[in-house]
Amino acid sequence: MKKVFMLSAAVLMASAGIATAAQCTNDTWNKVMSRGKMVVGVKADYKPWGFRDESGNLVGMEIDMAKAAAEAMGVDVELVPVQSSNRMQFLEQGKIDLMIATMSDRPDRRKIVGIVQPNYYTSGTNIMAPKALGLTKWEDLRGKPICGKQGAFYNKIVTERYGAKVIAFTGNAEAKQALRDKKCIAWVYDDSSIGSDLASGNWDDFEMPLSSEDDNPWGLAVPLAEKDCIFGNFMSGLSYNWLQNGQLIEWEKKWGIKPTSFLADKKERFKDWIE
Amino acid sequence: MIDFIRQFFLDLYEVAPRWNFIFFHDPVQWERVVEGFWVTLELSVACVIFSVLIGIVGAWAQGSPNRVLRAVVQGYIQFFRNTPPFVQLLFFYFALGQFTPTYSPDGWLEVPVITNVGWAIISLSFFAGAFNVEIFRSGIEAVPDSTKEAAEALGFNRLQTYIYIVFPLAFRVSLPALNNNLVNLVKTTTQALAIAVPELLYQFVGIWNDYPSAMYPSLTMVFLIYIGLVGILVFSMHRWEKAMRIPGYGL
């Protein structure tokens, strides 16, 4: 039995090309430097972090971060729109060099991609529901159809914790359309994104009635092999500086995002003692 | 035995974190797979039956003396055969879904009488049905005129000739092409993912989103299950083809 196991494990590992060596090859960093361009995976459907403006350009808070990172490295930037369900694979397969795509930092994800510390943002789970329903607590969702987005980690949580029936669509647009069509009683998503939807004026009959749960920090990611190498360390330092000097708070303001206590707390904690 | 399997895959996950066959050691994920399997099976069986029925009726209507009926069938074929099934699914569910009757359990929610599974069955059956009409037409055209004339001479009317003479012969000619189309149909059921039908792929996408380390195992399972499903379909169609052979007819 042990033999069979070791053999199949060896075969699988060989086929997956898993690198067990802890040495730094800095492949991605060197590639970026030698071609003078960094390819960054960002969201294109997540206002105001990453979305398309009226002329079709990718803009948003995370796009500003991507540009700033490339500038700090002295290279050009190329933006590649990614989805929640494929962003980690894009990074793993080298289609992108860096991922800044509203990704919550989860233990299982750390095994796949090199999530860089410190985290740069945070969001909790909440719902957008019609005011007419007057929902007040999470328990109101039990047994009810809830629209969701494939790839969000809290789909599982609201299913298990509150017995909601999550109908997960491939994109936000479909899920929100289904909510408007009254196919579900609520749309479960990040509170920060729902907040900006509500502020847009297109959702006047809707509200965000619950208290947010599972506040979860967001992480940007480099390929796993580079996390403790030049690239990972570089991005760690950059993230730290952005938190420390208030750059992230600036961007938050620029993009009209409701100020989070996360960024304020971090700025306070990292405050320079010589002042 | 179950414990052995569970332990085996847990150990594997320890050694190779990229190969987390979570559905073999987590009962909740296993249930998702089983649930998805049944939905896929339900979709496949329903769509195969309806699309073949549509094919039979459509092919008969195509040969009708009524010009309007022929035009309707032709329009149907052009529309469904020439547009992507993915777009059809979205259109049926979101656009047509608005015009179907709904009921409201809580005063706000409008639960359509036709669920997303229902729309998937309707949309995919019509899609594959359009091909089936053409497949059966090719079979019907292969039946010699002299055979039909002989039936007429025996006093059969058009419908009787179709039911007792033309279709049974045409069906045998059509089987290989039909086989192809039905295999395609079973695979196309994965596209119902677009309207959140909880079929196999939907469940597996859900699993690998919840557990990124389960992506390769999930995809492997999807392949294996579809190879199995299509294998069973192809096997039984071949058996059927053999059983229906008419010795000496040259088919």
Coordinates of C-alpha atoms in Angstrom, one line a residue:
Chain A
M1 CA 0.0 0.0 0.0
K2 CA 2.8 2.4 0.9
K3 CA 4.6 1.5 -2.2
V4 CA 1.6 2.1 -4.4
F5 CA 1.1 5.4 -2.7
M6 CA 4.6 6.6 -3.1
L7 CA 4.6 5.6 -6.7
S8 CA 1.4 7.4 -7.6
A9 CA 2.6 10.4 -5.7
A10 CA 5.8 10.5 -7.6
V11 CA 4.0 10.2 -10.9
L12 CA 1.6 13.0 -10.0
M13 CA 4.4 15.2 -8.8
A14 CA 6.4 14.6 -11.9
S15 CA 3.4 15.3 -14.1
A16 CA 2.6 18.5 -12.3
G17 CA 6.1 19.7 -12.4
I18 CA 6.1 20.7 -8.8
A19 CA 9.3 22.4 -7.8
T20 CA 10.3 21.3 -4.3
A21 CA 13.6 23.1 -4.4
A22 CA 13.6 26.2 -2.2
Q23 CA 16.4 27.9 -4.1
C24 CA 15.6 31.3 -5.7
T25 CA 15.8 31.2 -9.5
N26 CA 14.0 34.6 -9.8
D27 CA 12.7 33.5 -13.2
T28 CA 9.8 35.9 -13.2
W29 CA 11.7 38.9 -11.9
N30 CA 14.5 38.3 -14.5
K31 CA 12.0 37.9 -17.3
V32 CA 10.3 41.2 -16.4
M33 CA 13.5 43.0 -16.1
S34 CA 15.0 41.7 -19.4
R35 CA 11.9 42.4 -21.5
G36 CA 11.3 45.7 -19.7
K37 CA 7.6 45.0 -19.2
M38 CA 5.6 43.6 -16.4
V39 CA 2.3 41.8 -17.1
V40 CA -0.2 42.3 -14.3
G41 CA -3.5 40.5 -13.9
V42 CA -6.3 42.8 -12.8
K43 CA -10.1 42.9 -12.7
A44 CA -12.0 44.5 -15.5
D45 CA -15.5 44.2 -13.9
Y46 CA -15.0 45.3 -10.4
K47 CA -15.6 49.0 -10.0
P48 CA -13.8 50.9 -8.7
W49 CA -10.8 48.6 -8.2
G50 CA -10.5 47.5 -11.7
F51 CA -12.9 48.4 -14.5
R52 CA -13.2 49.9 -18.0
D53 CA -13.8 53.6 -18.4
E54 CA -15.9 55.0 -21.2
S55 CA -13.2 54.8 -23.7
G56 CA -12.5 51.1 -22.8
N57 CA -9.3 51.7 -20.8
L58 CA -8.7 49.7 -17.7
V59 CA -8.7 52.0 -14.7
G60 CA -9.2 51.8 -11.0
M61 CA -7.4 51.6 -7.7
E62 CA -5.7 48.3 -8.3
I63 CA -4.7 49.5 -11.8
D64 CA -3.0 52.5 -10.1
M65 CA -1.2 50.0 -7.8
A66 CA -0.1 47.9 -10.8
K67 CA 1.2 51.0 -12.6
A68 CA 3.0 52.2 -9.5
A69 CA 4.7 48.8 -9.0
A70 CA 5.9 48.7 -12.6
E71 CA 7.2 52.3 -12.3
A72 CA 9.1 51.4 -9.1
M73 CA 10.7 48.6 -11.0
G74 CA 11.4 50.8 -14.0
V75 CA 9.5 48.8 -16.5
D76 CA 6.4 49.2 -18.6
V77 CA 3.1 47.7 -17.6
E78 CA 0.7 45.5 -19.5
L79 CA -2.7 44.9 -18.0
V80 CA -4.5 41.6 -18.4
P81 CA -8.1 41.2 -17.3
V82 CA -8.6 38.1 -15.1
Q83 CA -11.6 36.4 -13.5
S84 CA -11.9 35.2 -10.0
S85 CA -12.1 31.7 -11.2
N86 CA -8.9 31.8 -13.4
R87 CA -6.6 34.4 -11.8
M88 CA -4.5 31.9 -9.8
Q89 CA -4.0 29.7 -12.8
F90 CA -2.9 32.7 -14.9
L91 CA -0.2 33.4 -12.4
E92 CA 0.8 29.8 -12.0
Q93 CA 1.2 29.3 -15.7
G94 CA 3.2 32.5 -16.2
K95 CA 0.5 34.3 -18.3
I96 CA 0.8 37.1 -15.8
D97 CA 3.8 38.1 -13.6
L98 CA 1.9 39.7 -10.8
M99 CA -1.8 39.5 -9.7
I100 CA -3.6 42.4 -8.1
A101 CA -7.2 41.3 -8.5
T102 CA -9.3 41.8 -5.4
M103 CA -8.3 38.5 -4.0
S104 CA -9.0 37.5 -0.5
D105 CA -6.0 36.0 1.3
R106 CA -7.1 32.4 2.2
P107 CA -5.0 29.5 3.6
D108 CA -5.7 27.2 0.6
R109 CA -4.7 30.0 -1.8
R110 CA -1.4 30.5 -0.2
K111 CA -0.5 27.0 -1.3
I112 CA -1.0 27.9 -4.9
V113 CA 0.2 31.4 -5.3
G114 CA 2.7 33.6 -3.5
I115 CA 0.5 36.0 -1.5
V116 CA 2.6 38.8 -0.4
Q117 CA 2.4 40.3 3.1
P118 CA 1.4 42.8 4.3
N119 CA -2.2 42.7 2.9
Y120 CA -3.3 45.9 1.2
Y121 CA -7.0 46.0 1.7
T122 CA -9.9 44.2 3.3
S123 CA -13.5 43.6 2.7
G124 CA -16.3 41.7 4.4
T125 CA -19.3 39.7 3.1
N126 CA -22.6 41.3 2.8
I127 CA -25.7 41.2 0.6
M128 CA -27.5 43.6 -1.6
A129 CA -31.3 43.0 -1.2
P130 CA -34.4 44.9 -2.1
K131 CA -35.6 47.3 0.5
A132 CA -39.1 45.9 0.1
L133 CA -38.1 42.6 1.7
G134 CA -36.8 44.3 4.9
L135 CA -34.1 41.7 5.7
T136 CA -32.4 42.3 9.0
K137 CA -30.3 39.3 9.9
W138 CA -28.3 36.6 8.1
E139 CA -30.7 34.0 9.3
D140 CA -33.4 35.5 7.0
L141 CA -31.5 33.9 4.2
R142 CA -32.2 30.3 5.3
G143 CA -33.6 28.2 2.5
K144 CA -33.9 31.2 0.2
P145 CA -32.3 31.5 -3.3
I146 CA -29.3 33.9 -3.2
C147 CA -27.5 35.0 -6.3
G148 CA -23.7 34.8 -6.2
K149 CA -20.6 34.8 -8.3
Q150 CA -18.6 31.7 -9.1
G151 CA -15.2 31.8 -7.4
A152 CA -16.2 33.7 -4.3
F153 CA -15.1 32.0 -1.1
Y154 CA -18.1 33.0 1.0
N155 CA -20.6 31.2 -1.2
K156 CA -19.6 28.2 0.8
I157 CA -19.8 30.0 4.1
V158 CA -23.4 31.4 3.6
T159 CA -24.5 27.9 2.4
E160 CA -23.0 26.1 5.3
R161 CA -23.6 28.7 8.1
Y162 CA -27.1 30.0 7.1
G163 CA -28.5 27.4 4.8
A164 CA -28.9 29.8 1.9
K165 CA -29.2 28.3 -1.6
V166 CA -26.5 30.1 -3.6
I167 CA -27.1 30.2 -7.4
A168 CA -23.6 31.1 -8.6
F169 CA -23.2 32.7 -12.0
T170 CA -20.1 33.1 -14.1
G171 CA -20.1 36.9 -14.0
N172 CA -21.3 39.8 -11.8
A173 CA -23.5 41.1 -14.6
E174 CA -25.5 37.9 -14.9
A175 CA -25.9 37.6 -11.1
K176 CA -27.1 41.1 -10.7
Q177 CA -29.4 40.7 -13.6
A178 CA -30.9 37.7 -12.0
L179 CA -31.4 39.8 -8.8
R180 CA -33.2 42.5 -10.8
D181 CA -35.3 39.7 -12.5
K182 CA -36.3 38.6 -9.0
K183 CA -34.8 35.2 -9.4
C184 CA -33.2 35.5 -6.0
I185 CA -33.8 37.6 -2.9
A186 CA -30.3 38.9 -2.6
W187 CA -26.8 39.2 -4.1
V188 CA -24.0 38.1 -1.9
Y189 CA -20.7 39.8 -2.4
D190 CA -18.0 42.0 -1.0
D191 CA -19.4 44.9 1.1
S192 CA -17.1 47.4 -0.5
S193 CA -18.3 46.5 -4.0
I194 CA -21.9 46.5 -3.0
G195 CA -21.3 49.9 -1.3
S196 CA -20.1 51.4 -4.6
D197 CA -23.0 49.8 -6.5
L198 CA -25.5 51.4 -4.2
A199 CA -23.7 54.7 -4.4
S200 CA -23.9 54.6 -8.2
G201 CA -27.6 55.4 -8.2
N202 CA -28.6 52.5 -10.2
W203 CA -29.8 50.5 -7.3
D204 CA -32.1 52.9 -5.5
D205 CA -34.6 50.2 -4.4
F206 CA -31.9 48.1 -2.9
E207 CA -30.0 48.2 0.4
M208 CA -27.1 46.5 2.2
P209 CA -29.0 45.5 5.3
L210 CA -26.8 43.1 7.2
S211 CA -23.7 43.6 9.3
S212 CA -20.7 42.5 7.3
E213 CA -19.1 39.2 8.2
D214 CA -15.8 37.4 7.7
D215 CA -13.7 40.6 7.2
N216 CA -11.0 39.2 5.0
P217 CA -7.8 40.9 3.9
W218 CA -6.9 41.1 0.3
G219 CA -3.5 40.0 -1.0
L220 CA -1.6 40.7 -4.1
A221 CA 0.4 37.7 -5.4
V222 CA 3.6 36.8 -7.2
P223 CA 4.3 33.3 -8.4
L224 CA 4.7 30.9 -5.4
A225 CA 8.4 30.2 -6.2
E226 CA 9.2 33.9 -6.0
K227 CA 7.4 34.7 -2.8
D228 CA 10.6 34.6 -0.6
C229 CA 12.8 35.8 -3.4
I230 CA 13.5 39.1 -5.0
F231 CA 10.1 39.7 -6.5
G232 CA 8.1 38.7 -3.4
N233 CA 10.4 40.8 -1.1
F234 CA 10.2 43.8 -3.4
M235 CA 6.4 43.7 -3.5
S236 CA 6.3 43.2 0.3
G237 CA 8.4 46.3 0.7
L238 CA 6.2 48.3 -1.7
S239 CA 3.0 47.2 0.0
Y240 CA 4.5 48.1 3.4
N241 CA 5.4 51.6 2.1
W242 CA 2.0 52.1 0.6
L243 CA 0.4 51.3 3.9
Q244 CA 2.9 53.3 5.9
N245 CA 2.9 56.5 3.9
G246 CA -0.8 56.5 3.3
Q247 CA -0.6 56.0 -0.5
L248 CA -3.4 53.4 -0.3
I249 CA -5.6 55.9 1.6
E250 CA -4.9 58.4 -1.2
W251 CA -6.0 56.0 -3.9
E252 CA -9.0 55.0 -1.8
K253 CA -10.0 58.7 -1.8
K254 CA -9.2 59.2 -5.5
W255 CA -11.6 56.4 -6.5
G256 CA -14.4 57.4 -4.1
I257 CA -14.2 54.3 -2.0
K258 CA -15.7 54.4 1.5
P259 CA -12.7 54.8 3.9
T260 CA -11.9 51.6 5.6
S261 CA -10.7 51.3 9.2
F262 CA -8.2 48.7 7.9
L263 CA -6.0 51.2 6.1
A264 CA -6.3 53.8 8.9
D265 CA -5.3 51.2 11.5
K266 CA -2.4 50.0 9.4
K267 CA -1.1 53.6 8.9
E268 CA -1.3 54.1 12.7
R269 CA 0.4 50.8 13.4
F270 CA 3.3 51.4 11.0
K271 CA 3.7 55.0 12.1
D272 CA 7.3 56.1 12.1
W273 CA 8.6 56.6 15.7
I274 CA 10.7 59.6 14.6
E275 CA 8.3 62.3 14.0
Chain B
M1 CA -12.2 0.4 2.0
I2 CA -13.7 3.9 2.1
D3 CA -11.3 4.7 4.9
F4 CA -8.4 3.4 2.8
I5 CA -9.4 5.6 -0.1
R6 CA -9.9 8.6 2.1
Q7 CA -6.5 8.1 3.8
F8 CA -4.8 7.5 0.4
F9 CA -6.0 10.9 -1.0
L10 CA -5.3 12.7 2.3
D11 CA -1.7 11.4 2.2
L12 CA -1.4 12.4 -1.4
Y13 CA -2.5 15.9 -0.6
E14 CA 0.3 16.0 2.0
V15 CA 2.9 15.0 -0.5
A16 CA 1.6 16.9 -3.5
P17 CA -0.5 19.9 -2.4
R18 CA -1.5 20.5 -6.0
W19 CA -3.4 17.2 -6.2
N20 CA -6.1 17.6 -3.6
F21 CA -8.8 15.1 -4.5
I22 CA -10.9 16.8 -1.9
F23 CA -14.2 15.1 -3.0
F24 CA -12.7 11.7 -2.0
H25 CA -12.0 12.7 1.6
D26 CA -14.5 15.4 2.3
P27 CA -18.1 14.1 2.4
V28 CA -19.6 17.6 1.7
Q29 CA -17.7 17.9 -1.6
W30 CA -18.5 14.3 -2.5
E31 CA -22.2 15.2 -2.2
R32 CA -21.7 18.1 -4.5
V33 CA -20.2 15.8 -7.1
V34 CA -23.0 13.2 -6.8
E35 CA -25.6 16.0 -7.0
G36 CA -23.9 17.4 -10.1
F37 CA -23.8 14.0 -11.7
W38 CA -27.5 13.4 -11.3
V39 CA -28.3 16.8 -12.8
T40 CA -26.0 16.1 -15.7
L41 CA -27.7 12.7 -16.2
E42 CA -31.1 14.3 -16.0
L43 CA -30.2 17.0 -18.5
S44 CA -28.6 14.4 -20.9
V45 CA -31.5 11.9 -20.8
A46 CA -34.2 14.6 -21.1
C47 CA -32.4 16.4 -23.9
V48 CA -31.6 13.2 -25.8
I49 CA -35.3 12.1 -25.7
F50 CA -36.8 15.5 -26.6
S51 CA -34.2 16.3 -29.3
V52 CA -34.9 13.0 -31.0
L53 CA -38.7 13.6 -30.8
I54 CA -38.2 17.1 -32.3
G55 CA -36.0 15.5 -35.0
I56 CA -38.7 12.9 -35.9
V57 CA -41.6 15.4 -36.0
G58 CA -39.5 18.0 -37.8
A59 CA -38.3 15.7 -40.5
W60 CA -41.9 14.6 -41.1
A61 CA -43.1 18.2 -41.2
Q62 CA -40.3 19.1 -43.6
G63 CA -41.8 16.7 -46.2
S64 CA -45.3 18.1 -45.7
P65 CA -47.2 19.5 -48.7
N66 CA -48.1 22.5 -46.6
R67 CA -45.7 25.3 -47.6
V68 CA -46.2 27.3 -44.3
L69 CA -45.3 24.3 -42.2
R70 CA -42.2 23.7 -44.3
A71 CA -41.1 27.3 -43.9
V72 CA -41.6 27.2 -40.1
V73 CA -39.4 24.1 -39.8
Q74 CA -36.8 25.6 -42.1
G75 CA -36.8 28.8 -40.0
Y76 CA -36.4 26.8 -36.8
I77 CA -33.4 24.9 -38.2
Q78 CA -31.7 28.0 -39.5
F79 CA -32.2 29.8 -36.2
F80 CA -31.1 27.0 -33.8
R81 CA -28.4 25.4 -35.9
N82 CA -26.7 28.6 -36.8
T83 CA -26.5 30.3 -33.4
P84 CA -24.3 29.3 -30.5
P85 CA -25.9 27.2 -27.8
F86 CA -24.3 29.3 -25.1
V87 CA -26.0 32.4 -26.4
Q88 CA -29.3 30.5 -26.7
L89 CA -29.1 29.4 -23.1
L90 CA -28.5 33.0 -21.9
F91 CA -31.3 34.3 -24.2
F92 CA -33.8 31.7 -23.2
Y93 CA -33.1 32.1 -19.5
F94 CA -32.8 35.9 -19.2
A95 CA -34.9 37.2 -22.1
L96 CA -37.7 34.7 -22.6
G97 CA -37.6 33.8 -18.9
Q98 CA -39.2 37.2 -18.3
F99 CA -42.3 36.4 -20.2
T100 CA -43.1 33.0 -18.6
P101 CA -45.5 32.8 -15.7
T102 CA -44.1 33.1 -12.3
Y103 CA -45.3 32.6 -8.8
S104 CA -44.3 34.5 -5.7
P105 CA -43.8 32.7 -2.4
D106 CA -42.9 35.8 -0.3
G107 CA -44.4 38.7 -2.3
W108 CA -41.1 39.8 -3.9
L109 CA -39.4 36.8 -5.3
E110 CA -40.7 35.8 -8.7
V111 CA -40.0 32.1 -9.1
P112 CA -40.5 31.2 -12.8
V113 CA -42.6 28.1 -13.5
I114 CA -39.7 27.1 -15.8
T115 CA -36.6 26.7 -13.7
N116 CA -33.1 27.1 -15.0
V117 CA -32.9 23.4 -15.4
G118 CA -36.1 23.5 -17.4
W119 CA -34.7 26.3 -19.7
A120 CA -31.5 24.3 -20.1
I121 CA -33.5 21.2 -21.2
I122 CA -35.7 23.3 -23.6
S123 CA -32.8 25.3 -25.1
L124 CA -30.4 22.3 -25.6
S125 CA -33.2 20.0 -26.9
F126 CA -34.1 22.6 -29.5
F127 CA -30.5 23.1 -30.4
A128 CA -29.7 19.4 -30.9
G129 CA -33.2 18.9 -32.4
A130 CA -32.4 21.2 -35.2
F131 CA -29.5 19.0 -36.2
N132 CA -31.6 15.9 -35.7
V133 CA -34.2 17.1 -38.2
E134 CA -31.5 17.4 -40.8
I135 CA -30.0 14.0 -39.8
F136 CA -33.4 12.3 -40.2
R137 CA -34.0 14.1 -43.5
S138 CA -30.8 12.6 -44.9
G139 CA -32.2 9.2 -43.8
I140 CA -35.6 9.9 -45.4
E141 CA -34.0 10.9 -48.7
A142 CA -32.1 7.6 -48.7
V143 CA -35.3 5.7 -48.9
P144 CA -36.0 4.9 -52.5
D145 CA -39.0 6.4 -54.2
S146 CA -40.0 3.0 -55.5
T147 CA -40.4 1.8 -51.9
K148 CA -42.7 4.7 -51.1
E149 CA -44.7 4.1 -54.3
A150 CA -45.0 0.4 -53.3
A151 CA -46.5 1.5 -50.0
E152 CA -48.9 3.9 -51.7
A153 CA -50.0 1.0 -54.0
L154 CA -50.8 -1.0 -50.9
G155 CA -53.2 1.8 -49.8
F156 CA -51.0 3.5 -47.2
N157 CA -51.6 7.2 -46.8
R158 CA -48.8 9.7 -46.3
L159 CA -48.7 9.5 -42.5
Q160 CA -48.9 5.7 -42.5
T161 CA -46.2 5.4 -45.1
Y162 CA -44.0 7.6 -42.9
I163 CA -44.7 5.7 -39.7
Y164 CA -44.6 2.2 -41.0
I165 CA -42.2 2.3 -44.0
V166 CA -40.1 5.4 -44.5
F167 CA -39.2 6.2 -40.9
P168 CA -38.1 2.7 -39.8
L169 CA -35.8 2.5 -42.8
A170 CA -34.6 6.1 -42.6
F171 CA -33.9 5.7 -38.9
R172 CA -31.4 2.9 -39.5
V173 CA -29.6 5.1 -42.1
S174 CA -29.6 8.0 -39.7
L175 CA -28.2 6.2 -36.6
P176 CA -24.5 6.9 -37.1
A177 CA -25.0 10.6 -37.6
L178 CA -27.6 10.7 -34.8
N179 CA -25.0 9.0 -32.6
N180 CA -22.6 11.8 -33.3
N181 CA -25.0 14.5 -32.5
L182 CA -26.2 12.9 -29.3
V183 CA -22.6 12.6 -28.1
N184 CA -22.2 16.3 -28.8
L185 CA -25.4 17.0 -27.0
V186 CA -24.3 15.3 -23.8
K187 CA -21.1 17.3 -23.8
T188 CA -22.9 20.5 -24.5
T189 CA -24.9 20.2 -21.3
T190 CA -21.8 21.6 -19.6
Q191 CA -22.7 25.0 -21.1
A192 CA -25.7 25.1 -18.8
L193 CA -23.1 26.4 -16.4
A194 CA -23.9 29.9 -17.9
I195 CA -27.3 30.0 -16.3
A196 CA -26.2 28.4 -13.0
V197 CA -27.6 25.0 -13.6
P198 CA -25.9 22.9 -10.9
E199 CA -24.6 20.2 -13.3
L200 CA -21.2 18.5 -13.0
L201 CA -19.0 21.3 -14.3
Y202 CA -20.8 23.8 -12.2
Q203 CA -20.2 21.7 -9.1
F204 CA -16.6 21.1 -10.0
V205 CA -15.9 24.8 -10.7
G206 CA -17.5 25.5 -7.3
I207 CA -15.2 23.0 -5.6
W208 CA -12.0 24.3 -7.2
N209 CA -13.0 27.8 -6.4
D210 CA -13.5 26.9 -2.7
Y211 CA -10.3 24.8 -2.8
P212 CA -7.8 26.0 -5.4
S213 CA -5.6 23.0 -4.7
A214 CA -8.4 20.8 -6.1
M215 CA -8.3 22.2 -9.6
Y216 CA -6.4 19.5 -11.4
P217 CA -8.1 16.7 -9.7
S218 CA -11.5 18.3 -10.5
L219 CA -10.7 18.6 -14.1
T220 CA -9.4 15.1 -14.2
M221 CA -12.7 13.9 -12.7
V222 CA -14.7 15.9 -15.2
F223 CA -12.8 14.2 -18.1
L224 CA -13.2 10.7 -16.6
I225 CA -16.9 11.2 -15.9
Y226 CA -17.7 12.5 -19.4
I227 CA -15.7 9.7 -21.0
G228 CA -17.8 7.3 -19.0
L229 CA -21.1 8.9 -19.8
V230 CA -20.4 9.3 -23.5
G231 CA -18.9 5.7 -23.5
I232 CA -22.2 4.3 -22.2
L233 CA -24.2 6.3 -24.7
V234 CA -22.0 5.2 -27.7
F235 CA -21.9 1.6 -26.5
S236 CA -25.7 1.4 -26.3
M237 CA -26.2 3.2 -29.6
H238 CA -23.9 0.7 -31.3
R239 CA -25.8 -2.2 -29.7
W240 CA -29.0 -0.7 -30.9
E241 CA -27.6 -0.2 -34.4
K242 CA -26.7 -3.9 -34.6
A243 CA -30.0 -5.1 -33.2
M244 CA -31.9 -3.1 -35.8
R245 CA -29.9 -4.3 -38.8
I246 CA -32.1 -5.8 -41.5
P247 CA -30.2 -8.8 -43.0
G248 CA -29.9 -8.4 -46.7
Y249 CA -31.0 -4.7 -46.8
G250 CA -27.5 -3.6 -47.1
L251 CA -27.5 -1.1 -44.2

